[in-house]
C-alpha positions as a LaTeX table, in Angstrom:
\begin{tabular}{lrrr}
\hline
Residue & $x$ (\AA) & $y$ (\AA) & $z$ (\AA) \\
\hline
Unk1 & $-32.07$ & 32.70 & 8.64 \\
Unk2 & $-30.38$ & 30.68 & 5.89 \\
Unk3 & $-32.07$ & 27.50 & 4.71 \\
Unk4 & $-30.16$ & 24.33 & 5.46 \\
Unk5 & $-29.74$ & 21.65 & 2.86 \\
Unk6 & $-29.67$ & 18.04 & 3.92 \\
Unk7 & $-28.10$ & 15.51 & 1.58 \\
Unk8 & $-28.72$ & 11.80 & 1.97 \\
Unk9 & $-25.23$ & 10.22 & 1.74 \\
Unk10 & $-26.75$ & 7.22 & $-0.02$ \\
Unk11 & $-27.75$ & 9.48 & $-2.95$ \\
Unk12 & $-24.27$ & 10.92 & $-3.59$ \\
Unk13 & $-22.80$ & 9.58 & $-6.87$ \\
Unk14 & $-20.26$ & 6.74 & $-6.44$ \\
Unk15 & $-17.66$ & 8.67 & $-8.44$ \\
Unk16 & $-16.58$ & 12.30 & $-8.21$ \\
Unk17 & $-17.82$ & 13.58 & $-11.56$ \\
Unk18 & $-14.97$ & 16.08 & $-11.93$ \\
Unk19 & $-12.02$ & 13.76 & $-11.17$ \\
Unk20 & $-13.34$ & 10.20 & $-11.48$ \\
Unk21 & $-12.20$ & 9.44 & $-7.92$ \\
Unk22 & $-14.34$ & 7.10 & $-5.82$ \\
Unk23 & $-16.55$ & 8.83 & $-3.25$ \\
Unk24 & $-16.41$ & 7.22 & 0.18 \\
Unk25 & $-18.68$ & 8.18 & 3.07 \\
Unk26 & $-17.09$ & 7.37 & 6.43 \\
Unk27 & $-19.34$ & 5.39 & 8.73 \\
Unk28 & $-16.95$ & 4.46 & 11.55 \\
Unk29 & $-13.67$ & 6.25 & 12.35 \\
Unk30 & $-10.36$ & 4.47 & 12.87 \\
Unk31 & $-9.69$ & 3.67 & 16.52 \\
Unk32 & $-13.36$ & 3.50 & 17.46 \\
Unk33 & $-14.89$ & 0.59 & 19.40 \\
Unk34 & $-18.29$ & 1.78 & 18.19 \\
Unk35 & $-19.61$ & 0.55 & 14.83 \\
Unk36 & $-21.91$ & 3.22 & 13.44 \\
Unk37 & $-24.48$ & 2.45 & 10.77 \\
Unk38 & $-26.18$ & 4.89 & 8.44 \\
Unk39 & $-29.96$ & 4.67 & 8.81 \\
Unk40 & $-31.28$ & 5.27 & 5.29 \\
Unk41 & $-34.86$ & 5.84 & 6.42 \\
Unk42 & $-34.01$ & 8.50 & 9.02 \\
Unk43 & $-30.95$ & 9.93 & 7.20 \\
Unk44 & $-28.75$ & 9.76 & 10.31 \\
Unk45 & $-26.12$ & 7.59 & 11.93 \\
Unk46 & $-27.04$ & 5.16 & 14.66 \\
Unk47 & $-25.19$ & 2.82 & 16.98 \\
Unk48 & $-24.64$ & $-0.48$ & 15.20 \\
Unk49 & $-22.69$ & $-2.37$ & 17.85 \\
Unk50 & $-19.90$ & $-2.04$ & 20.38 \\
Unk51 & $-16.73$ & $-4.06$ & 19.88 \\
Unk52 & $-15.27$ & $-5.97$ & 22.85 \\
Unk53 & $-12.73$ & $-4.18$ & 25.08 \\
Unk54 & $-9.33$ & $-4.12$ & 23.38 \\
Unk55 & $-10.76$ & $-4.30$ & 19.84 \\
Unk56 & $-11.02$ & $-1.23$ & 17.60 \\
Unk57 & $-11.47$ & $-0.48$ & 13.93 \\
Unk58 & $-7.92$ & $-0.33$ & 12.52 \\
Unk59 & $-8.94$ & 1.91 & 9.59 \\
Unk60 & $-11.73$ & 4.32 & 8.82 \\
Unk61 & $-14.63$ & 2.18 & 7.61 \\
Unk62 & $-17.20$ & 3.49 & 5.16 \\
Unk63 & $-19.18$ & 2.86 & 2.01 \\
Unk64 & $-19.45$ & 3.87 & $-1.63$ \\
Unk65 & $-22.72$ & 5.80 & $-1.96$ \\
Unk66 & $-25.32$ & 4.87 & $-4.59$ \\
Unk67 & $-24.17$ & 1.23 & $-4.63$ \\
Unk68 & $-25.95$ & $-1.87$ & $-3.41$ \\
Unk69 & $-24.37$ & $-5.26$ & $-2.66$ \\
Unk70 & $-25.75$ & $-8.74$ & $-2.29$ \\
Unk71 & $-26.24$ & $-8.20$ & 1.46 \\
Unk72 & $-28.46$ & $-5.18$ & 0.74 \\
Unk73 & $-26.00$ & $-2.57$ & 2.04 \\
Unk74 & $-23.77$ & $-0.19$ & 0.06 \\
Unk75 & $-20.31$ & $-1.45$ & $-0.94$ \\
Unk76 & $-17.97$ & $-1.37$ & 2.08 \\
Unk77 & $-14.60$ & 0.42 & 2.05 \\
Unk78 & $-11.57$ & 0.30 & 4.36 \\
Unk79 & $-10.03$ & 3.75 & 3.97 \\
Unk80 & $-6.35$ & 4.58 & 4.44 \\
Unk81 & $-6.06$ & 8.18 & 5.65 \\
Unk82 & $-3.67$ & 10.02 & 7.98 \\
Unk83 & $-6.02$ & 10.70 & 10.90 \\
Unk84 & $-9.41$ & 9.30 & 11.97 \\
Unk85 & $-12.28$ & 11.12 & 10.28 \\
Unk86 & $-15.87$ & 11.52 & 11.48 \\
Unk87 & $-19.06$ & 9.66 & 10.59 \\
Unk88 & $-20.57$ & 11.25 & 7.50 \\
Unk89 & $-17.33$ & 12.69 & 6.12 \\
Unk90 & $-17.21$ & 12.51 & 2.30 \\
Unk91 & $-13.74$ & 11.51 & 1.05 \\
Unk92 & $-12.46$ & 11.44 & $-2.54$ \\
Unk93 & $-10.43$ & 8.23 & $-2.75$ \\
Unk94 & $-8.55$ & 5.97 & $-5.12$ \\
Unk95 & $-8.93$ & 2.22 & $-5.08$ \\
Unk96 & $-5.90$ & 0.07 & $-4.30$ \\
Unk97 & $-7.43$ & $-3.38$ & $-3.79$ \\
Unk98 & $-10.31$ & $-5.50$ & $-2.59$ \\
Unk99 & $-10.99$ & $-8.26$ & $-0.10$ \\
Unk100 & $-13.47$ & $-10.91$ & $-1.19$ \\
Unk101 & $-15.76$ & $-11.74$ & 1.74 \\
Unk102 & $-18.59$ & $-14.18$ & 2.18 \\
Unk103 & $-20.84$ & $-13.86$ & 5.21 \\
Unk104 & $-23.70$ & $-15.83$ & 6.69 \\
Unk105 & $-26.87$ & $-13.79$ & 7.13 \\
Unk106 & $-29.34$ & $-14.28$ & 9.99 \\
Unk107 & $-31.46$ & $-16.52$ & 7.74 \\
Unk108 & $-28.44$ & $-18.78$ & 7.12 \\
Unk109 & $-27.95$ & $-17.65$ & 3.51 \\
Unk110 & $-24.34$ & $-17.05$ & 2.43 \\
Unk111 & $-23.84$ & $-13.78$ & 0.54 \\
Unk112 & $-20.89$ & $-11.78$ & $-0.77$ \\
Unk113 & $-19.94$ & $-8.75$ & 1.29 \\
Unk114 & $-16.66$ & $-7.60$ & $-0.24$ \\
Unk115 & $-14.53$ & $-4.72$ & 1.08 \\
Unk116 & $-12.77$ & $-2.26$ & $-1.18$ \\
Unk117 & $-9.44$ & $-0.84$ & $-0.03$ \\
Unk118 & $-8.92$ & 2.83 & $-0.83$ \\
Unk119 & $-6.55$ & 5.71 & $-0.09$ \\
Unk120 & $-7.88$ & 9.21 & 0.56 \\
Unk121 & $-6.73$ & 11.45 & $-2.28$ \\
Unk122 & $-5.65$ & 14.10 & 0.24 \\
Unk123 & $-3.60$ & 11.65 & 2.34 \\
Unk124 & 0.05 & 12.48 & 2.91 \\
Unk125 & 1.11 & 9.32 & 4.79 \\
Unk126 & $-0.44$ & 6.92 & 2.24 \\
Unk127 & 0.13 & 9.00 & $-0.90$ \\
Unk128 & 2.58 & 6.46 & $-2.39$ \\
Unk129 & 0.38 & 3.42 & $-1.70$ \\
Unk130 & $-0.87$ & 2.22 & $-5.08$ \\
Unk131 & $-1.62$ & $-1.47$ & $-4.55$ \\
Unk132 & $-2.23$ & $-3.49$ & $-1.41$ \\
Unk133 & 0.31 & $-6.12$ & $-2.61$ \\
Unk134 & 3.26 & $-3.71$ & $-2.23$ \\
\hline
\end{tabular}
């Protein structure tokens, strides 16, 4: 029986060392009403919350591994890719923009929780997208 190797997505480098592309780990696929969250302690995905009926994630939503933001989570990414991916999928991506976000935590403290905008390197439909201001 072959030994299996488990990799903690949080420990993957933020950049692909061969190409310099940004590594993105998908957390929630496009079209899902379910927000998944990576549980760093258990090294698996868990149910974060369910969106109301009629609301879905319009893009694949993920994070840049080996990063940490002011809110304590890895840096968030909205990923432009042709088809919805699956939770845990590693995607080489190129950055095209950012959204500056401030959020109120449960303790009332306001922290930054920015979102990067990225295109999957292998995307066909979004291949020409270079900047979100186009």
